[in-house]
Coordinates of N, CA and C in Angstrom, one line a residue:
S180 N -8.3 -15.3 28.6 CA -8.6 -14.2 27.6 C -9.4 -14.7 26.4
Q181 N -9.0 -15.9 25.9 CA -9.7 -16.4 24.7 C -11.1 -16.8 25.1
G182 N -11.4 -17.3 26.3 CA -12.7 -17.6 26.7 C -13.6 -16.3 26.8
M183 N -13.0 -15.3 27.3 CA -13.7 -14.0 27.4 C -14.0 -13.5 26.0
L184 N -13.0 -13.6 25.1 CA -13.2 -13.1 23.8 C -14.4 -13.9 23.1
A185 N -14.4 -15.2 23.3 CA -15.5 -16.0 22.8 C -16.9 -15.5 23.2
L186 N -16.9 -15.2 24.5 CA -18.2 -14.7 25.1 C -18.5 -13.3 24.6
F187 N -17.5 -12.4 24.3 CA -17.8 -11.1 23.7 C -18.3 -11.3 22.3
Q188 N -17.7 -12.2 21.6 CA -18.0 -12.4 20.2 C -19.4 -13.2 20.0
H189 N -19.9 -13.8 21.1 CA -21.1 -14.6 21.0 C -22.0 -14.1 22.1
P190 N -22.5 -12.9 22.0 CA -23.3 -12.3 23.1 C -24.6 -13.1 23.5
E191 N -25.1 -13.9 22.5 CA -26.3 -14.7 22.8 C -25.9 -15.8 23.8
E192 N -24.7 -16.3 23.7 CA -24.2 -17.4 24.7 C -23.9 -16.7 26.0
R193 N -23.4 -15.6 26.0 CA -23.2 -14.8 27.3 C -24.5 -14.6 28.0
A194 N -25.5 -14.2 27.2 CA -26.8 -14.0 27.8 C -27.4 -15.2 28.4
R195 N -27.2 -16.4 27.7 CA -27.7 -17.7 28.2 C -27.1 -17.9 29.6
L196 N -25.8 -17.7 29.7 CA -25.1 -17.9 31.0 C -25.6 -17.0 32.1
A197 N -25.9 -15.7 31.7 CA -26.5 -14.8 32.7 C -27.9 -15.2 33.2
A198 N -28.6 -15.8 32.2 CA -30.0 -16.2 32.5 C -30.0 -17.6 33.3
D199 N -29.0 -18.4 33.1 CA -29.0 -19.8 33.6 C -27.6 -20.1 34.1
P200 N -27.2 -19.8 35.3 CA -25.9 -20.0 35.8 C -25.5 -21.5 35.9
S201 N -26.5 -22.4 35.9 CA -26.2 -23.8 35.9 C -25.5 -24.3 34.7
L202 N -25.4 -23.4 33.6 CA -24.7 -23.8 32.4 C -23.2 -23.6 32.5
W203 N -22.7 -23.0 33.6 CA -21.3 -22.6 33.7 C -20.4 -23.8 33.6
E204 N -20.7 -24.9 34.2 CA -19.8 -26.1 34.1 C -19.7 -26.5 32.6
T205 N -20.7 -26.6 31.9 CA -20.7 -27.0 30.5 C -19.9 -25.9 29.7
A206 N -20.2 -24.6 30.1 CA -19.6 -23.5 29.4 C -18.1 -23.6 29.5
A207 N -17.6 -23.9 30.7 CA -16.1 -24.0 30.9 C -15.5 -25.0 29.9
D208 N -16.1 -26.1 29.7 CA -15.6 -27.1 28.8 C -15.8 -26.7 27.4
E209 N -16.8 -26.0 27.1 CA -17.0 -25.5 25.7 C -16.0 -24.4 25.4
I210 N -15.6 -23.6 26.4 CA -14.6 -22.6 26.2 C -13.3 -23.3 25.9
L211 N -13.0 -24.4 26.6 CA -11.7 -25.1 26.3 C -11.8 -25.8 25.0
R212 N -12.9 -26.4 24.6 CA -13.0 -27.0 23.3 C -12.8 -25.9 22.2
W213 N -13.5 -24.8 22.4 CA -13.5 -23.8 21.3 C -12.2 -23.1 21.2
T214 N -11.5 -22.8 22.3 CA -10.3 -22.0 22.2 C -9.0 -22.9 22.1
T215 N -9.1 -24.1 22.6 CA -8.0 -25.1 22.6 C -6.6 -24.4 22.8
P216 N -6.3 -24.1 24.1 CA -5.0 -23.4 24.4 C -3.8 -24.2 23.9
V217 N -3.8 -25.5 24.1 CA -2.7 -26.3 23.6 C -3.1 -26.8 22.2
R218 N -2.4 -26.3 21.2 CA -2.8 -26.6 19.8 C -2.4 -28.0 19.3
A219 N -1.2 -28.4 19.7 CA -0.7 -29.7 19.2 C 0.4 -30.2 20.1
M220 N 0.6 -31.5 20.0 CA 1.7 -32.2 20.8 C 2.3 -33.3 20.0
R221 N 3.6 -33.4 20.1 CA 4.3 -34.4 19.3 C 4.5 -35.7 20.2
R222 N 4.4 -36.8 19.6 CA 4.6 -38.1 20.3 C 5.4 -39.0 19.4
V223 N 6.0 -40.0 19.9 CA 6.7 -41.0 19.2 C 6.0 -42.4 19.3
A224 N 5.7 -43.0 18.2 CA 5.0 -44.3 18.3 C 6.0 -45.3 18.9
M225 N 5.4 -46.0 19.9 CA 6.2 -47.0 20.7 C 6.2 -48.4 20.0
R226 N 5.2 -48.6 19.0 CA 5.1 -49.8 18.3 C 4.4 -49.5 17.0
D227 N 4.6 -50.5 16.0 CA 3.8 -50.3 14.8 C 2.3 -50.4 15.1
T228 N 1.6 -49.5 14.4 CA 0.2 -49.5 14.7 C -0.5 -48.9 13.4
E229 N -1.8 -48.7 13.5 CA -2.5 -48.1 12.4 C -3.6 -47.2 13.0
L230 N -3.8 -46.0 12.4 CA -4.7 -45.1 12.9 C -5.6 -44.6 11.7
A231 N -6.8 -44.9 11.7 CA -7.8 -44.5 10.6 C -7.2 -45.0 9.3
G232 N -6.7 -46.2 9.2 CA -6.2 -46.7 8.0 C -4.8 -46.3 7.6
Q233 N -4.2 -45.4 8.4 CA -2.8 -44.9 8.1 C -1.8 -45.7 8.9
P234 N -0.9 -46.5 8.3 CA 0.1 -47.2 9.1 C 1.1 -46.2 9.7
I235 N 1.4 -46.5 11.0 CA 2.4 -45.7 11.7 C 3.5 -46.7 12.2
S236 N 4.7 -46.5 11.9 CA 5.8 -47.4 12.3 C 6.4 -47.0 13.6
E237 N 6.9 -48.0 14.3 CA 7.5 -47.7 15.6 C 8.7 -46.7 15.4
G238 N 8.7 -45.7 16.3 CA 9.8 -44.7 16.2 C 9.4 -43.4 15.4
E239 N 8.3 -43.5 14.6 CA 7.9 -42.4 13.8 C 7.2 -41.3 14.8
S240 N 7.4 -40.1 14.4 CA 6.8 -38.9 15.1 C 5.3 -38.8 14.6
V241 N 4.5 -38.6 15.6 CA 3.1 -38.4 15.3 C 2.7 -37.0 16.0
V242 N 2.0 -36.2 15.3 CA 1.5 -35.0 15.9 C 0.0 -35.0 16.1
M243 N -0.4 -34.8 17.4 CA -1.8 -34.8 17.7 C -2.2 -33.3 17.7
V244 N -3.1 -33.0 16.8 CA -3.5 -31.6 16.6 C -4.8 -31.4 17.4
Y245 N -4.7 -31.0 18.6 CA -5.9 -30.9 19.5 C -6.9 -29.9 18.9
A246 N -6.5 -28.8 18.3 CA -7.4 -27.9 17.7 C -8.3 -28.5 16.7
S247 N -7.7 -29.4 15.9 CA -8.5 -30.1 14.9 C -9.4 -31.2 15.5
A248 N -8.9 -31.9 16.5 CA -9.7 -32.9 17.2 C -10.9 -32.3 17.9
N249 N -10.8 -31.1 18.4 CA -11.9 -30.4 19.1 C -12.9 -29.8 18.1
R250 N -12.7 -30.0 16.9 CA -13.7 -29.6 15.8 C -14.0 -30.8 15.0
D251 N -13.8 -32.0 15.5 CA -14.1 -33.2 14.8 C -15.6 -33.4 14.7
E252 N -16.1 -33.5 13.4 CA -17.5 -33.6 13.1 C -18.0 -35.0 13.6
A253 N -17.1 -36.0 13.7 CA -17.6 -37.3 14.2 C -17.9 -37.3 15.7
V254 N -17.4 -36.2 16.4 CA -17.6 -36.1 17.8 C -18.6 -35.0 18.2
F255 N -18.4 -33.9 17.5 CA -19.2 -32.7 17.9 C -20.1 -32.3 16.7
E256 N -21.4 -32.1 17.0 CA -22.3 -31.5 16.0 C -22.0 -30.0 15.9
H257 N -22.2 -29.5 14.7 CA -22.0 -28.0 14.5 C -20.7 -27.6 15.2
T258 N -19.7 -28.1 14.7 CA -18.3 -27.9 15.3 C -17.9 -26.4 15.4
E259 N -18.4 -25.7 14.4 CA -18.0 -24.3 14.3 C -18.9 -23.3 15.1
A260 N -19.8 -23.9 15.8 CA -20.7 -23.1 16.7 C -20.1 -23.1 18.1
F261 N -20.1 -22.0 18.8 CA -19.8 -21.9 20.2 C -21.1 -22.0 20.9
D262 N -21.3 -23.1 21.7 CA -22.5 -23.4 22.3 C -22.3 -23.8 23.8
V263 N -22.7 -22.9 24.7 CA -22.5 -23.2 26.1 C -23.4 -24.3 26.7
R264 N -24.3 -24.7 25.8 CA -25.2 -25.8 26.2 C -24.8 -27.2 25.6
R265 N -23.6 -27.2 25.0 CA -23.2 -28.4 24.3 C -23.1 -29.6 25.2
E266 N -23.9 -30.6 25.0 CA -24.0 -31.7 25.9 C -22.8 -32.5 26.1
N267 N -22.0 -32.6 25.0 CA -20.8 -33.4 25.1 C -19.5 -32.6 25.1
A268 N -19.6 -31.4 25.6 CA -18.5 -30.4 25.6 C -17.2 -31.1 26.3
K269 N -17.5 -31.9 27.3 CA -16.4 -32.6 28.1 C -15.6 -33.5 27.2
D270 N -16.1 -33.8 26.0 CA -15.4 -34.8 25.1 C -14.2 -34.1 24.4
H271 N -13.9 -32.8 24.7 CA -12.8 -32.1 24.1 C -11.5 -32.8 24.5
L272 N -10.4 -32.5 23.7 CA -9.1 -33.0 24.0 C -8.1 -31.9 24.5
A273 N -8.6 -30.8 25.0 CA -7.8 -29.8 25.4 C -6.8 -30.2 26.5
F274 N -7.1 -31.3 27.3 CA -6.3 -31.8 28.3 C -5.6 -33.1 27.9
G275 N -5.6 -33.4 26.7 CA -5.0 -34.7 26.2 C -5.9 -35.8 26.5
M276 N -5.3 -37.0 26.6 CA -6.1 -38.2 26.8 C -5.2 -39.4 27.3
G277 N -5.8 -40.4 27.8 CA -5.1 -41.6 28.3 C -4.0 -41.2 29.3
V278 N -2.8 -41.9 29.1 CA -1.8 -41.6 30.1 C -1.2 -40.2 30.0
H279 N -1.6 -39.5 28.9 CA -1.1 -38.1 28.7 C -2.2 -37.1 29.2
F280 N -3.2 -37.6 29.9 CA -4.2 -36.7 30.3 C -3.7 -35.7 31.4
C281 N -4.0 -34.5 31.3 CA -3.4 -33.5 32.2 C -3.9 -33.7 33.7
P282 N -2.9 -33.9 34.6 CA -3.3 -34.1 36.0 C -4.0 -32.8 36.6
G283 N -3.8 -31.7 36.0 CA -4.4 -30.5 36.6 C -5.7 -30.1 35.9
A284 N -6.3 -31.0 35.1 CA -7.5 -30.7 34.4 C -8.7 -30.2 35.3
A285 N -8.9 -30.9 36.4 CA -10.0 -30.4 37.2 C -9.8 -29.0 37.7
L286 N -8.6 -28.7 38.1 CA -8.3 -27.3 38.6 C -8.4 -26.3 37.5
A287 N -8.0 -26.7 36.3 CA -8.1 -25.8 35.1 C -9.5 -25.5 34.8
R288 N -10.3 -26.5 34.8 CA -11.8 -26.4 34.5 C -12.4 -25.4 35.5
E289 N -12.1 -25.6 36.8 CA -12.6 -24.7 37.9 C -12.1 -23.3 37.7
E290 N -10.8 -23.1 37.4 CA -10.3 -21.8 37.2 C -11.0 -21.1 36.1
T291 N -11.2 -21.8 35.0 CA -11.9 -21.2 33.9 C -13.3 -20.8 34.3
R292 N -14.0 -21.7 34.9 CA -15.4 -21.5 35.3 C -15.5 -20.3 36.2
I293 N -14.8 -20.4 37.3 CA -14.9 -19.4 38.4 C -14.4 -18.1 37.9
G294 N -13.3 -18.0 37.2 CA -12.7 -16.8 36.8 C -13.6 -16.0 35.8
V295 N -14.1 -16.7 34.8 CA -15.0 -16.0 33.8 C -16.3 -15.7 34.4
E296 N -16.9 -16.6 35.2 CA -18.2 -16.3 35.9 C -18.1 -15.1 36.8
L297 N -17.1 -15.1 37.6 CA -17.0 -13.9 38.5 C -16.7 -12.6 37.8
L298 N -15.9 -12.6 36.8 CA -15.7 -11.4 36.0 C -17.0 -10.9 35.4
L299 N -17.8 -11.7 34.8 CA -19.0 -11.3 34.2 C -20.1 -11.0 35.3
D300 N -20.1 -11.6 36.4 CA -21.0 -11.3 37.5 C -20.7 -10.0 38.1
R301 N -19.5 -9.7 38.4 CA -19.1 -8.5 39.1 C -19.0 -7.3 38.2
L302 N -18.8 -7.5 36.9 CA -18.7 -6.4 35.9 C -19.6 -6.7 34.8
P303 N -20.9 -6.6 35.0 CA -21.9 -6.9 34.0 C -21.8 -6.1 32.7
G304 N -21.2 -4.9 32.8 CA -21.0 -4.0 31.6 C -19.7 -4.3 31.0
L305 N -19.0 -5.3 31.3 CA -17.7 -5.6 30.7 C -17.8 -5.8 29.2
R306 N -16.9 -5.1 28.5 CA -17.0 -5.1 27.0 C -15.6 -5.0 26.4
L307 N -15.4 -5.3 25.2 CA -14.2 -5.1 24.5 C -13.9 -3.6 24.4
A308 N -12.7 -3.2 24.7 CA -12.3 -1.8 24.5 C -11.9 -1.6 23.0
P309 N -12.0 -0.4 22.5 CA -11.6 -0.2 21.1 C -10.1 -0.4 20.9
G310 N -9.7 -0.8 19.7 CA -8.3 -0.9 19.4 C -7.7 -2.3 19.6
N311 N -8.5 -3.3 20.0 CA -7.9 -4.6 20.1 C -7.5 -5.1 18.8
D312 N -6.3 -5.7 18.7 CA -5.8 -6.3 17.5 C -5.9 -7.9 17.5
F313 N -6.2 -8.4 18.7 CA -6.4 -9.9 18.9 C -5.2 -10.7 18.4
A314 N -4.0 -10.1 18.6 CA -2.8 -10.8 18.2 C -2.5 -11.9 19.2
H315 N -2.0 -13.0 18.6 CA -1.6 -14.2 19.5 C -0.1 -14.2 19.6
H316 N 0.3 -14.9 20.7 CA 1.8 -15.1 20.8 C 2.2 -16.1 19.7
P317 N 3.4 -15.8 19.1 CA 3.8 -16.7 18.0 C 4.4 -18.0 18.6
N318 N 3.6 -19.0 18.6 CA 3.9 -20.3 19.2 C 3.2 -21.4 18.5
M319 N 3.9 -22.4 18.0 CA 3.3 -23.5 17.2 C 2.4 -24.4 18.1
L320 N 2.8 -24.6 19.4 CA 2.1 -25.5 20.3 C 1.1 -24.9 21.2
L321 N 1.3 -23.7 21.6 CA 0.4 -23.0 22.5 C -0.3 -21.8 21.8
R322 N -1.6 -21.6 22.1 CA -2.3 -20.5 21.5 C -2.8 -19.6 22.7
G323 N -2.4 -18.3 22.6 CA -2.9 -17.4 23.6 C -2.8 -16.0 23.1
L324 N -3.7 -15.2 23.5 CA -3.7 -13.8 23.1 C -2.6 -13.0 23.8
K325 N -1.9 -12.1 23.1 CA -0.9 -11.3 23.8 C -1.6 -10.4 24.8
R326 N -2.8 -9.9 24.5 CA -3.5 -9.0 25.4 C -5.0 -9.0 24.9
L327 N -5.8 -8.6 25.9 CA -7.3 -8.4 25.5 C -7.7 -7.2 26.3
D328 N -7.9 -6.1 25.7 CA -8.2 -4.9 26.3 C -9.8 -4.8 26.5
V329 N -10.2 -4.5 27.7 CA -11.6 -4.5 28.0 C -11.9 -3.2 28.8
E330 N -13.1 -2.8 28.9 CA -13.5 -1.7 29.6 C -14.9 -2.0 30.3
F331 N -15.2 -1.2 31.3 CA -16.5 -1.5 32.0 C -16.9 -0.2 32.7
D332 N -18.2 -0.1 33.0 CA -18.7 1.0 33.8 C -18.6 0.7 35.2
P333 N -18.0 1.7 36.0 CA -17.9 1.5 37.4 C -19.3 1.4 38.1
K334 N -19.5 0.6 39.1 CA -20.8 0.5 39.8 C -21.0 1.7 40.6

């Protein structure tokens, strides 16, 4: 739903996808970077270490804020732009990293790509219905819309 909302809010990107379906693979990763369904995850430091000059002691809690990492200006140019052509879109951390990388990442990418692509292909007049409040579920770790009301013209 958040990926669809991004495409509704950025009609120029939706038009690019309609004109060039080869962009869908990159678009799926850009949707995941942009929407970041898993907002944050807590970990415990297994040993003393340092991160960006900040000492972290063994046993301390560390919170990885994926939503922030996916807008990191050191990694992504124009971080606040939703761009289905983003060359490094796969560098997002929506699936974690290292030993904590999501084993279902490939499936999730394909579900995102196929689901959104088919919806837009089969319902080209798909649009937001009036009255959406874009409310999200109240959850500190996961971000998802409670609902996304849409309408379309029957073929």
